[in-house]
């Protein structure tokens, strides 16, 4: 079916953006990632945790089961960098980054075209009937752009 | 047809990201946009010109005719911020930003599902037969992520 190529393109775009982010993150030492991306802005440490938490949250959102590290939401999404909440170490986050992304991507690869267009779990059946665009495809597009947004910031840590 | 909703979602994502960028750019004075997004990095002025040039280049790439301001490619894509090539003023760029985006979006709205999956103009028929993902949909997804990437940087200009 024609649409299969579309889902492949969308998934490949998400996957290659993750690869690009991973490469960048791996190129930085823990000390470099501890820096702010710009004066008085978020650190690479916070942004890394933030991205993991957002991707991890895709698991329940897309009906793939529970998040692997639900505690990250409080530290890295509901609170700012300077909250003083203790953060997992960068070393730990590097491992979680790979684990969460591998889990999300492998689940996405299993979606059928019908599932791609099905509603995500944060929209009711009634609302979805009126807003059929609130589907899993839309979530993946949105998270890819979210990742790109922060990748642009993390890239500023390069000397 | 089922795929029509997909093209609508992709186009709406590009369109709403442009809207978000416009709102941010409009919130900054010329002086704020003249600042570097981070120490010794690109200025908002350069990034604005860069985004206009990249979006303008979508016109020939997607078979929509010539770019409106082809001279911007040299200053803002082929050369870096500190090239010392004279730049159009921020005032002028603000106008071009709106004009180019309105043109690109209105052309995209006219695409049929078949056209979305057709090859873009930078890939030959032979290559496209082997790589059918190199289509107009892919270009729009890619430019949306490119915009998000730089939006994350431009957003750092906020105090």
PDB file of C-alpha atoms in Angstrom:
ATOM      1  CA  UNK A   1       0.000   0.000   0.000  1.00  0.00           C
ATOM      2  CA  UNK A   2       1.128   3.482  -0.846  1.00  0.00           C
ATOM      3  CA  UNK A   3       0.941   4.746   2.714  1.00  0.00           C
ATOM      4  CA  UNK A   4       3.486   2.223   3.964  1.00  0.00           C
ATOM      5  CA  UNK A   5       6.239   4.305   2.442  1.00  0.00           C
ATOM      6  CA  UNK A   6       4.957   7.332   4.372  1.00  0.00           C
ATOM      7  CA  UNK A   7       5.188   5.572   7.741  1.00  0.00           C
ATOM      8  CA  UNK A   8       8.653   4.363   6.821  1.00  0.00           C
ATOM      9  CA  UNK A   9       9.738   7.931   6.004  1.00  0.00           C
ATOM     10  CA  UNK A  10       8.292   9.294   9.257  1.00  0.00           C
ATOM     11  CA  UNK A  11       9.896   6.547  11.339  1.00  0.00           C
ATOM     12  CA  UNK A  12      13.230   6.861   9.519  1.00  0.00           C
ATOM     13  CA  UNK A  13      13.209  10.631  10.139  1.00  0.00           C
ATOM     14  CA  UNK A  14      12.675  10.083  13.880  1.00  0.00           C
ATOM     15  CA  UNK A  15      15.260   7.324  13.966  1.00  0.00           C
ATOM     16  CA  UNK A  16      17.932   9.301  12.077  1.00  0.00           C
ATOM     17  CA  UNK A  17      17.354  12.377  14.256  1.00  0.00           C
ATOM     18  CA  UNK A  18      17.876  10.183  17.326  1.00  0.00           C
ATOM     19  CA  UNK A  19      21.079   8.820  15.721  1.00  0.00           C
ATOM     20  CA  UNK A  20      22.302  12.339  15.106  1.00  0.00           C
ATOM     21  CA  UNK A  21      21.537  13.312  18.693  1.00  0.00           C
ATOM     22  CA  UNK A  22      23.282  10.195  20.038  1.00  0.00           C
ATOM     23  CA  UNK A  23      26.393  10.960  18.007  1.00  0.00           C
ATOM     24  CA  UNK A  24      26.474  14.510  19.341  1.00  0.00           C
ATOM     25  CA  UNK A  25      25.885  13.449  22.953  1.00  0.00           C
ATOM     26  CA  UNK A  26      28.602  10.783  22.696  1.00  0.00           C
ATOM     27  CA  UNK A  27      31.055  13.376  21.346  1.00  0.00           C
ATOM     28  CA  UNK A  28      30.768  15.393  24.579  1.00  0.00           C
ATOM     29  CA  UNK A  29      32.529  14.647  27.848  1.00  0.00           C
ATOM     30  CA  UNK A  30      30.427  14.718  31.033  1.00  0.00           C
ATOM     31  CA  UNK A  31      32.032  18.074  31.796  1.00  0.00           C
ATOM     32  CA  UNK A  32      30.998  19.549  28.455  1.00  0.00           C
ATOM     33  CA  UNK A  33      27.422  18.298  28.920  1.00  0.00           C
ATOM     34  CA  UNK A  34      27.335  19.905  32.374  1.00  0.00           C
ATOM     35  CA  UNK A  35      27.662  23.332  30.761  1.00  0.00           C
ATOM     36  CA  UNK A  36      24.751  25.646  30.007  1.00  0.00           C
ATOM     37  CA  UNK A  37      23.894  25.794  26.262  1.00  0.00           C
ATOM     38  CA  UNK A  38      23.873  29.575  26.591  1.00  0.00           C
ATOM     39  CA  UNK A  39      24.429  31.914  29.544  1.00  0.00           C
ATOM     40  CA  UNK A  40      21.854  31.204  32.274  1.00  0.00           C
ATOM     41  CA  UNK A  41      19.984  28.659  30.097  1.00  0.00           C
ATOM     42  CA  UNK A  42      19.551  24.888  30.455  1.00  0.00           C
ATOM     43  CA  UNK A  43      22.546  22.587  30.795  1.00  0.00           C
ATOM     44  CA  UNK A  44      23.237  19.693  28.455  1.00  0.00           C
ATOM     45  CA  UNK A  45      22.714  17.450  31.528  1.00  0.00           C
ATOM     46  CA  UNK A  46      19.160  18.744  31.996  1.00  0.00           C
ATOM     47  CA  UNK A  47      18.341  18.593  28.285  1.00  0.00           C
ATOM     48  CA  UNK A  48      19.546  14.999  28.053  1.00  0.00           C
ATOM     49  CA  UNK A  49      17.314  13.982  30.968  1.00  0.00           C
ATOM     50  CA  UNK A  50      14.456  16.007  29.467  1.00  0.00           C
ATOM     51  CA  UNK A  51      14.701  14.216  26.130  1.00  0.00           C
ATOM     52  CA  UNK A  52      14.834  10.789  27.767  1.00  0.00           C
ATOM     53  CA  UNK A  53      11.753  11.592  29.867  1.00  0.00           C
ATOM     54  CA  UNK A  54       9.784  12.845  26.850  1.00  0.00           C
ATOM     55  CA  UNK A  55      10.701   9.805  24.738  1.00  0.00           C
ATOM     56  CA  UNK A  56      10.016   7.434  27.634  1.00  0.00           C
ATOM     57  CA  UNK A  57       6.571   9.006  27.963  1.00  0.00           C
ATOM     58  CA  UNK A  58       5.811   7.991  24.373  1.00  0.00           C
ATOM     59  CA  UNK A  59       5.482   4.399  25.612  1.00  0.00           C
ATOM     60  CA  UNK A  60       2.228   4.874  27.570  1.00  0.00           C
ATOM     61  CA  UNK A  61       1.077   7.608  25.167  1.00  0.00           C
ATOM     62  CA  UNK A  62       1.221   5.261  22.184  1.00  0.00           C
ATOM     63  CA  UNK A  63      -0.162   2.266  24.073  1.00  0.00           C
ATOM     64  CA  UNK A  64       3.195   0.459  24.291  1.00  0.00           C
ATOM     65  CA  UNK A  65       3.069  -0.158  28.039  1.00  0.00           C
ATOM     66  CA  UNK A  66       4.568   1.748  30.945  1.00  0.00           C
ATOM     67  CA  UNK A  67       7.503   4.150  30.915  1.00  0.00           C
ATOM     68  CA  UNK A  68      10.829   2.575  31.858  1.00  0.00           C
ATOM     69  CA  UNK A  69      11.890   5.483  34.125  1.00  0.00           C
ATOM     70  CA  UNK A  70       8.736   7.385  35.201  1.00  0.00           C
ATOM     71  CA  UNK A  71      10.670   9.241  37.921  1.00  0.00           C
ATOM     72  CA  UNK A  72      12.439  11.278  35.225  1.00  0.00           C
ATOM     73  CA  UNK A  73       9.229  13.171  34.397  1.00  0.00           C
ATOM     74  CA  UNK A  74       9.278  15.025  37.735  1.00  0.00           C
ATOM     75  CA  UNK A  75      12.910  16.095  37.487  1.00  0.00           C
ATOM     76  CA  UNK A  76      13.194  16.858  33.789  1.00  0.00           C
ATOM     77  CA  UNK A  77       9.735  17.852  32.527  1.00  0.00           C
ATOM     78  CA  UNK A  78       7.653  19.117  35.442  1.00  0.00           C
ATOM     79  CA  UNK A  79      10.567  21.051  36.973  1.00  0.00           C
ATOM     80  CA  UNK A  80      13.255  23.315  35.573  1.00  0.00           C
ATOM     81  CA  UNK A  81      17.022  22.778  35.462  1.00  0.00           C
ATOM     82  CA  UNK A  82      17.661  24.943  38.510  1.00  0.00           C
ATOM     83  CA  UNK A  83      15.030  23.172  40.645  1.00  0.00           C
ATOM     84  CA  UNK A  84      17.731  21.607  42.871  1.00  0.00           C
ATOM     85  CA  UNK A  85      16.002  18.241  42.604  1.00  0.00           C
ATOM     86  CA  UNK A  86      18.789  15.648  42.561  1.00  0.00           C
ATOM     87  CA  UNK A  87      19.498  14.509  39.014  1.00  0.00           C
ATOM     88  CA  UNK A  88      20.684  11.084  37.879  1.00  0.00           C
ATOM     89  CA  UNK A  89      24.314  11.281  36.803  1.00  0.00           C
ATOM     90  CA  UNK A  90      25.160  11.968  33.165  1.00  0.00           C
ATOM     91  CA  UNK A  91      26.712   8.501  33.047  1.00  0.00           C
ATOM     92  CA  UNK A  92      23.403   6.942  34.054  1.00  0.00           C
ATOM     93  CA  UNK A  93      21.444   9.128  31.645  1.00  0.00           C
ATOM     94  CA  UNK A  94      23.661   8.078  28.732  1.00  0.00           C
ATOM     95  CA  UNK A  95      22.630   4.463  29.309  1.00  0.00           C
ATOM     96  CA  UNK A  96      18.957   5.344  29.762  1.00  0.00           C
ATOM     97  CA  UNK A  97      19.014   7.448  26.565  1.00  0.00           C
ATOM     98  CA  UNK A  98      20.020   4.416  24.520  1.00  0.00           C
ATOM     99  CA  UNK A  99      17.694   2.016  26.294  1.00  0.00           C
ATOM    100  CA  UNK A 100      14.593   4.214  26.056  1.00  0.00           C
ATOM    101  CA  UNK A 101      15.166   5.063  22.400  1.00  0.00           C
ATOM    102  CA  UNK A 102      15.801   1.447  21.410  1.00  0.00           C
ATOM    103  CA  UNK A 103      12.549   0.461  23.148  1.00  0.00           C
ATOM    104  CA  UNK A 104      10.479   3.230  21.553  1.00  0.00           C
ATOM    105  CA  UNK A 105      11.890   2.632  18.064  1.00  0.00           C
ATOM    106  CA  UNK A 106      11.442  -1.108  18.191  1.00  0.00           C
ATOM    107  CA  UNK A 107       7.793  -0.644  19.238  1.00  0.00           C
ATOM    108  CA  UNK A 108       7.208   1.881  16.455  1.00  0.00           C
ATOM    109  CA  UNK A 109       8.633  -0.537  13.877  1.00  0.00           C
ATOM    110  CA  UNK A 110       5.865  -2.982  14.783  1.00  0.00           C
ATOM    111  CA  UNK A 111       2.984  -0.571  14.026  1.00  0.00           C
ATOM    112  CA  UNK A 112       0.669  -1.372  11.132  1.00  0.00           C
ATOM    113  CA  UNK A 113      -0.701   1.427   8.900  1.00  0.00           C
ATOM    114  CA  UNK A 114      -4.030   1.213  10.739  1.00  0.00           C
ATOM    115  CA  UNK A 115      -2.280   1.603  14.091  1.00  0.00           C
ATOM    116  CA  UNK A 116      -0.333   4.634  12.891  1.00  0.00           C
ATOM    117  CA  UNK A 117      -3.633   6.431  12.263  1.00  0.00           C
ATOM    118  CA  UNK A 118      -5.265   5.233  15.496  1.00  0.00           C
ATOM    119  CA  UNK A 119      -5.755   7.655  18.373  1.00  0.00           C
ATOM    120  CA  UNK A 120      -3.083   8.023  21.025  1.00  0.00           C
ATOM    121  CA  UNK A 121      -4.062   7.346  24.648  1.00  0.00           C
ATOM    122  CA  UNK A 122      -4.391  10.988  25.745  1.00  0.00           C
ATOM    123  CA  UNK A 123      -7.421  11.680  23.550  1.00  0.00           C
ATOM    124  CA  UNK A 124     -10.921  10.310  24.189  1.00  0.00           C
ATOM    125  CA  UNK A 125     -12.918   8.435  21.558  1.00  0.00           C
ATOM    126  CA  UNK A 126     -15.400  11.329  21.370  1.00  0.00           C
ATOM    127  CA  UNK A 127     -12.725  13.944  20.785  1.00  0.00           C
ATOM    128  CA  UNK A 128     -10.901  11.708  18.321  1.00  0.00           C
ATOM    129  CA  UNK A 129     -14.062  11.392  16.221  1.00  0.00           C
ATOM    130  CA  UNK A 130     -13.973  15.171  15.791  1.00  0.00           C
ATOM    131  CA  UNK A 131     -10.170  15.483  15.631  1.00  0.00           C
ATOM    132  CA  UNK A 132      -8.878  12.479  13.707  1.00  0.00           C
ATOM    133  CA  UNK A 133      -5.445  14.075  13.358  1.00  0.00           C
ATOM    134  CA  UNK A 134      -4.706  13.327  17.032  1.00  0.00           C
ATOM    135  CA  UNK A 135      -3.125  10.013  16.183  1.00  0.00           C
ATOM    136  CA  UNK A 136       0.171   8.194  16.704  1.00  0.00           C
ATOM    137  CA  UNK A 137       1.697   9.574  13.502  1.00  0.00           C
ATOM    138  CA  UNK A 138       1.147  13.065  14.853  1.00  0.00           C
ATOM    139  CA  UNK A 139       2.850  12.179  18.143  1.00  0.00           C
ATOM    140  CA  UNK A 140       5.931  10.852  16.346  1.00  0.00           C
ATOM    141  CA  UNK A 141       6.154  13.933  14.092  1.00  0.00           C
ATOM    142  CA  UNK A 142       5.813  16.150  17.114  1.00  0.00           C
ATOM    143  CA  UNK A 143       8.473  14.336  19.150  1.00  0.00           C
ATOM    144  CA  UNK A 144      10.872  14.390  16.188  1.00  0.00           C
ATOM    145  CA  UNK A 145      10.531  18.167  15.984  1.00  0.00           C
ATOM    146  CA  UNK A 146      10.883  18.457  19.764  1.00  0.00           C
ATOM    147  CA  UNK A 147      14.125  16.488  19.539  1.00  0.00           C
ATOM    148  CA  UNK A 148      15.388  18.685  16.682  1.00  0.00           C
ATOM    149  CA  UNK A 149      14.568  21.788  18.729  1.00  0.00           C
ATOM    150  CA  UNK A 150      16.756  20.679  21.616  1.00  0.00           C
ATOM    151  CA  UNK A 151      19.419  19.201  19.332  1.00  0.00           C
ATOM    152  CA  UNK A 152      19.914  22.743  17.999  1.00  0.00           C
ATOM    153  CA  UNK A 153      20.580  23.855  21.560  1.00  0.00           C
ATOM    154  CA  UNK A 154      22.801  20.927  22.569  1.00  0.00           C
ATOM    155  CA  UNK A 155      24.865  21.490  19.414  1.00  0.00           C
ATOM    156  CA  UNK A 156      25.874  24.881  20.832  1.00  0.00           C
ATOM    157  CA  UNK A 157      27.995  23.093  23.459  1.00  0.00           C
ATOM    158  CA  UNK A 158      30.572  22.350  20.729  1.00  0.00           C
ATOM    159  CA  UNK A 159      33.687  24.500  20.958  1.00  0.00           C
TER     160      UNK A 159
ATOM    161  CA  UNK B   1      -8.532   8.602   0.867  1.00  0.00           C
ATOM    162  CA  UNK B   2      -6.817   7.707   4.071  1.00  0.00           C
ATOM    163  CA  UNK B   3      -3.535   9.316   3.116  1.00  0.00           C
ATOM    164  CA  UNK B   4      -5.091  12.768   2.735  1.00  0.00           C
ATOM    165  CA  UNK B   5      -5.142  13.106   6.496  1.00  0.00           C
ATOM    166  CA  UNK B   6      -1.432  12.310   6.602  1.00  0.00           C
ATOM    167  CA  UNK B   7      -0.525  15.107   4.174  1.00  0.00           C
ATOM    168  CA  UNK B   8      -2.717  17.468   6.157  1.00  0.00           C
ATOM    169  CA  UNK B   9      -0.905  16.533   9.376  1.00  0.00           C
ATOM    170  CA  UNK B  10       2.528  16.981   7.777  1.00  0.00           C
ATOM    171  CA  UNK B  11       1.586  20.326   6.251  1.00  0.00           C
ATOM    172  CA  UNK B  12      -0.073  21.535   9.465  1.00  0.00           C
ATOM    173  CA  UNK B  13       3.050  20.609  11.430  1.00  0.00           C
ATOM    174  CA  UNK B  14       5.253  22.647   9.066  1.00  0.00           C
ATOM    175  CA  UNK B  15       2.767  25.517   9.081  1.00  0.00           C
ATOM    176  CA  UNK B  16       2.398  25.643  12.873  1.00  0.00           C
ATOM    177  CA  UNK B  17       6.171  25.468  13.368  1.00  0.00           C
ATOM    178  CA  UNK B  18       6.513  28.443  11.014  1.00  0.00           C
ATOM    179  CA  UNK B  19       3.819  30.263  13.014  1.00  0.00           C
ATOM    180  CA  UNK B  20       5.690  29.567  16.231  1.00  0.00           C
ATOM    181  CA  UNK B  21       8.927  30.831  14.695  1.00  0.00           C
ATOM    182  CA  UNK B  22       7.195  33.969  13.370  1.00  0.00           C
ATOM    183  CA  UNK B  23       5.763  34.730  16.787  1.00  0.00           C
ATOM    184  CA  UNK B  24       9.194  34.383  18.377  1.00  0.00           C
ATOM    185  CA  UNK B  25      10.937  36.490  15.730  1.00  0.00           C
ATOM    186  CA  UNK B  26       8.275  39.211  16.036  1.00  0.00           C
ATOM    187  CA  UNK B  27       8.753  39.288  19.812  1.00  0.00           C
ATOM    188  CA  UNK B  28      12.401  40.323  19.388  1.00  0.00           C
ATOM    189  CA  UNK B  29      13.661  43.811  18.623  1.00  0.00           C
ATOM    190  CA  UNK B  30      16.241  44.193  15.849  1.00  0.00           C
ATOM    191  CA  UNK B  31      18.839  44.647  18.581  1.00  0.00           C
ATOM    192  CA  UNK B  32      17.916  41.384  20.291  1.00  0.00           C
ATOM    193  CA  UNK B  33      18.058  39.521  16.962  1.00  0.00           C
ATOM    194  CA  UNK B  34      21.512  40.978  16.313  1.00  0.00           C
ATOM    195  CA  UNK B  35      22.855  39.076  19.331  1.00  0.00           C
ATOM    196  CA  UNK B  36      24.624  35.721  19.126  1.00  0.00           C
ATOM    197  CA  UNK B  37      22.438  32.817  20.334  1.00  0.00           C
ATOM    198  CA  UNK B  38      25.386  31.700  22.447  1.00  0.00           C
ATOM    199  CA  UNK B  39      28.910  33.065  22.906  1.00  0.00           C
ATOM    200  CA  UNK B  40      30.734  33.098  19.537  1.00  0.00           C
ATOM    201  CA  UNK B  41      27.853  31.312  17.758  1.00  0.00           C
ATOM    202  CA  UNK B  42      25.449  32.503  15.042  1.00  0.00           C
ATOM    203  CA  UNK B  43      23.391  35.653  15.489  1.00  0.00           C
ATOM    204  CA  UNK B  44      19.623  35.746  15.253  1.00  0.00           C
ATOM    205  CA  UNK B  45      20.137  37.963  12.168  1.00  0.00           C
ATOM    206  CA  UNK B  46      22.112  35.248  10.394  1.00  0.00           C
ATOM    207  CA  UNK B  47      19.723  32.480  11.436  1.00  0.00           C
ATOM    208  CA  UNK B  48      16.729  34.435  10.172  1.00  0.00           C
ATOM    209  CA  UNK B  49      18.392  34.923   6.772  1.00  0.00           C
ATOM    210  CA  UNK B  50      19.451  31.274   6.781  1.00  0.00           C
ATOM    211  CA  UNK B  51      15.900  30.051   7.378  1.00  0.00           C
ATOM    212  CA  UNK B  52      14.487  32.309   4.663  1.00  0.00           C
ATOM    213  CA  UNK B  53      17.094  31.073   2.168  1.00  0.00           C
ATOM    214  CA  UNK B  54      16.405  27.416   2.973  1.00  0.00           C
ATOM    215  CA  UNK B  55      12.629  27.843   2.710  1.00  0.00           C
ATOM    216  CA  UNK B  56      12.974  29.904  -0.471  1.00  0.00           C
ATOM    217  CA  UNK B  57      15.022  27.085  -1.958  1.00  0.00           C
ATOM    218  CA  UNK B  58      12.077  24.719  -1.445  1.00  0.00           C
ATOM    219  CA  UNK B  59      10.363  26.467  -4.382  1.00  0.00           C
ATOM    220  CA  UNK B  60      12.678  25.133  -7.131  1.00  0.00           C
ATOM    221  CA  UNK B  61      13.303  21.915  -5.164  1.00  0.00           C
ATOM    222  CA  UNK B  62       9.613  21.035  -5.127  1.00  0.00           C
ATOM    223  CA  UNK B  63       8.967  22.191  -8.697  1.00  0.00           C
ATOM    224  CA  UNK B  64       7.134  25.374  -7.650  1.00  0.00           C
ATOM    225  CA  UNK B  65       9.177  27.731  -9.818  1.00  0.00           C
ATOM    226  CA  UNK B  66      12.174  29.905  -8.974  1.00  0.00           C
ATOM    227  CA  UNK B  67      13.274  31.188  -5.582  1.00  0.00           C
ATOM    228  CA  UNK B  68      12.091  34.693  -4.753  1.00  0.00           C
ATOM    229  CA  UNK B  69      15.469  35.824  -3.345  1.00  0.00           C
ATOM    230  CA  UNK B  70      18.190  33.549  -4.758  1.00  0.00           C
ATOM    231  CA  UNK B  71      20.931  35.920  -3.589  1.00  0.00           C
ATOM    232  CA  UNK B  72      20.254  34.890   0.029  1.00  0.00           C
ATOM    233  CA  UNK B  73      21.733  31.419  -0.590  1.00  0.00           C
ATOM    234  CA  UNK B  74      25.261  32.823  -0.957  1.00  0.00           C
ATOM    235  CA  UNK B  75      25.134  34.948   2.191  1.00  0.00           C
ATOM    236  CA  UNK B  76      23.178  32.666   4.507  1.00  0.00           C
ATOM    237  CA  UNK B  77      23.773  29.059   3.401  1.00  0.00           C
ATOM    238  CA  UNK B  78      27.047  28.870   1.470  1.00  0.00           C
ATOM    239  CA  UNK B  79      28.849  31.221   3.866  1.00  0.00           C
ATOM    240  CA  UNK B  80      28.999  31.556   7.649  1.00  0.00           C
ATOM    241  CA  UNK B  81      27.772  34.396   9.846  1.00  0.00           C
ATOM    242  CA  UNK B  82      31.205  35.949  10.192  1.00  0.00           C
ATOM    243  CA  UNK B  83      31.896  35.948   6.426  1.00  0.00           C
ATOM    244  CA  UNK B  84      31.672  39.750   6.288  1.00  0.00           C
ATOM    245  CA  UNK B  85      29.406  39.501   3.240  1.00  0.00           C
ATOM    246  CA  UNK B  86      26.931  42.379   3.549  1.00  0.00           C
ATOM    247  CA  UNK B  87      23.631  41.161   4.927  1.00  0.00           C
ATOM    248  CA  UNK B  88      20.149  42.514   4.156  1.00  0.00           C
ATOM    249  CA  UNK B  89      18.836  44.419   7.141  1.00  0.00           C
ATOM    250  CA  UNK B  90      16.754  42.614   9.766  1.00  0.00           C
ATOM    251  CA  UNK B  91      13.858  44.850   8.752  1.00  0.00           C
ATOM    252  CA  UNK B  92      14.085  43.600   5.181  1.00  0.00           C
ATOM    253  CA  UNK B  93      14.471  39.993   6.286  1.00  0.00           C
ATOM    254  CA  UNK B  94      11.333  40.198   8.435  1.00  0.00           C
ATOM    255  CA  UNK B  95       9.324  41.043   5.310  1.00  0.00           C
ATOM    256  CA  UNK B  96      11.010  38.351   3.224  1.00  0.00           C
ATOM    257  CA  UNK B  97      10.413  35.757   5.955  1.00  0.00           C
ATOM    258  CA  UNK B  98       6.653  36.287   5.724  1.00  0.00           C
ATOM    259  CA  UNK B  99       6.585  36.495   1.942  1.00  0.00           C
ATOM    260  CA  UNK B 100       8.645  33.369   1.327  1.00  0.00           C
ATOM    261  CA  UNK B 101       6.735  31.287   3.866  1.00  0.00           C
ATOM    262  CA  UNK B 102       3.344  32.392   2.550  1.00  0.00           C
ATOM    263  CA  UNK B 103       4.439  31.429  -0.963  1.00  0.00           C
ATOM    264  CA  UNK B 104       5.812  28.025   0.047  1.00  0.00           C
ATOM    265  CA  UNK B 105       2.787  27.145   2.193  1.00  0.00           C
ATOM    266  CA  UNK B 106       0.265  28.188  -0.420  1.00  0.00           C
ATOM    267  CA  UNK B 107       2.043  26.023  -3.013  1.00  0.00           C
ATOM    268  CA  UNK B 108       2.151  23.066  -0.623  1.00  0.00           C
ATOM    269  CA  UNK B 109      -1.593  23.366   0.014  1.00  0.00           C
ATOM    270  CA  UNK B 110      -2.187  22.751  -3.683  1.00  0.00           C
ATOM    271  CA  UNK B 111      -0.359  19.402  -3.795  1.00  0.00           C
ATOM    272  CA  UNK B 112      -2.369  16.267  -4.502  1.00  0.00           C
ATOM    273  CA  UNK B 113      -1.532  12.972  -2.719  1.00  0.00           C
ATOM    274  CA  UNK B 114       0.208  11.749  -5.886  1.00  0.00           C
ATOM    275  CA  UNK B 115       2.340  14.884  -6.001  1.00  0.00           C
ATOM    276  CA  UNK B 116       3.351  14.534  -2.343  1.00  0.00           C
ATOM    277  CA  UNK B 117       4.905  11.169  -3.180  1.00  0.00           C
ATOM    278  CA  UNK B 118       6.503  12.351  -6.427  1.00  0.00           C
ATOM    279  CA  UNK B 119      10.242  12.886  -6.582  1.00  0.00           C
ATOM    280  CA  UNK B 120      11.728  16.291  -5.784  1.00  0.00           C
ATOM    281  CA  UNK B 121      13.831  17.982  -8.480  1.00  0.00           C
ATOM    282  CA  UNK B 122      17.261  17.145  -7.013  1.00  0.00           C
ATOM    283  CA  UNK B 123      16.924  13.405  -7.611  1.00  0.00           C
ATOM    284  CA  UNK B 124      17.088  11.743 -11.038  1.00  0.00           C
ATOM    285  CA  UNK B 125      14.404   9.363 -12.305  1.00  0.00           C
ATOM    286  CA  UNK B 126      16.887   6.466 -12.118  1.00  0.00           C
ATOM    287  CA  UNK B 127      17.841   7.152  -8.509  1.00  0.00           C
ATOM    288  CA  UNK B 128      14.220   7.736  -7.539  1.00  0.00           C
ATOM    289  CA  UNK B 129      13.254   4.318  -8.860  1.00  0.00           C
ATOM    290  CA  UNK B 130      15.692   2.817  -6.344  1.00  0.00           C
ATOM    291  CA  UNK B 131      15.031   5.361  -3.561  1.00  0.00           C
ATOM    292  CA  UNK B 132      11.299   6.171  -3.659  1.00  0.00           C
ATOM    293  CA  UNK B 133      11.517   7.889  -0.273  1.00  0.00           C
ATOM    294  CA  UNK B 134      13.259  10.888  -1.886  1.00  0.00           C
ATOM    295  CA  UNK B 135       9.964  12.652  -2.440  1.00  0.00           C
ATOM    296  CA  UNK B 136       8.313  15.972  -1.601  1.00  0.00           C
ATOM    297  CA  UNK B 137       6.900  14.684   1.689  1.00  0.00           C
ATOM    298  CA  UNK B 138      10.421  13.884   2.807  1.00  0.00           C
ATOM    299  CA  UNK B 139      11.604  17.407   1.915  1.00  0.00           C
ATOM    300  CA  UNK B 140       8.815  19.007   3.955  1.00  0.00           C
ATOM    301  CA  UNK B 141       9.506  16.762   6.973  1.00  0.00           C
ATOM    302  CA  UNK B 142      13.185  17.561   6.722  1.00  0.00           C
ATOM    303  CA  UNK B 143      12.665  21.333   6.482  1.00  0.00           C
ATOM    304  CA  UNK B 144      10.253  21.257   9.424  1.00  0.00           C
ATOM    305  CA  UNK B 145      12.913  19.601  11.562  1.00  0.00           C
ATOM    306  CA  UNK B 146      15.550  22.016  10.263  1.00  0.00           C
ATOM    307  CA  UNK B 147      13.294  24.900  11.325  1.00  0.00           C
ATOM    308  CA  UNK B 148      12.742  23.341  14.765  1.00  0.00           C
ATOM    309  CA  UNK B 149      16.505  22.916  15.165  1.00  0.00           C
ATOM    310  CA  UNK B 150      17.153  26.626  14.645  1.00  0.00           C
ATOM    311  CA  UNK B 151      14.040  27.673  16.561  1.00  0.00           C
ATOM    312  CA  UNK B 152      15.593  26.015  19.610  1.00  0.00           C
ATOM    313  CA  UNK B 153      18.623  28.259  19.104  1.00  0.00           C
ATOM    314  CA  UNK B 154      16.709  31.464  18.365  1.00  0.00           C
ATOM    315  CA  UNK B 155      14.601  30.876  21.487  1.00  0.00           C
ATOM    316  CA  UNK B 156      17.783  31.301  23.555  1.00  0.00           C
ATOM    317  CA  UNK B 157      17.790  35.008  22.694  1.00  0.00           C
ATOM    318  CA  UNK B 158      14.918  35.478  25.171  1.00  0.00           C
ATOM    319  CA  UNK B 159      15.961  37.115  28.438  1.00  0.00           C
TER     320      UNK B 159
END
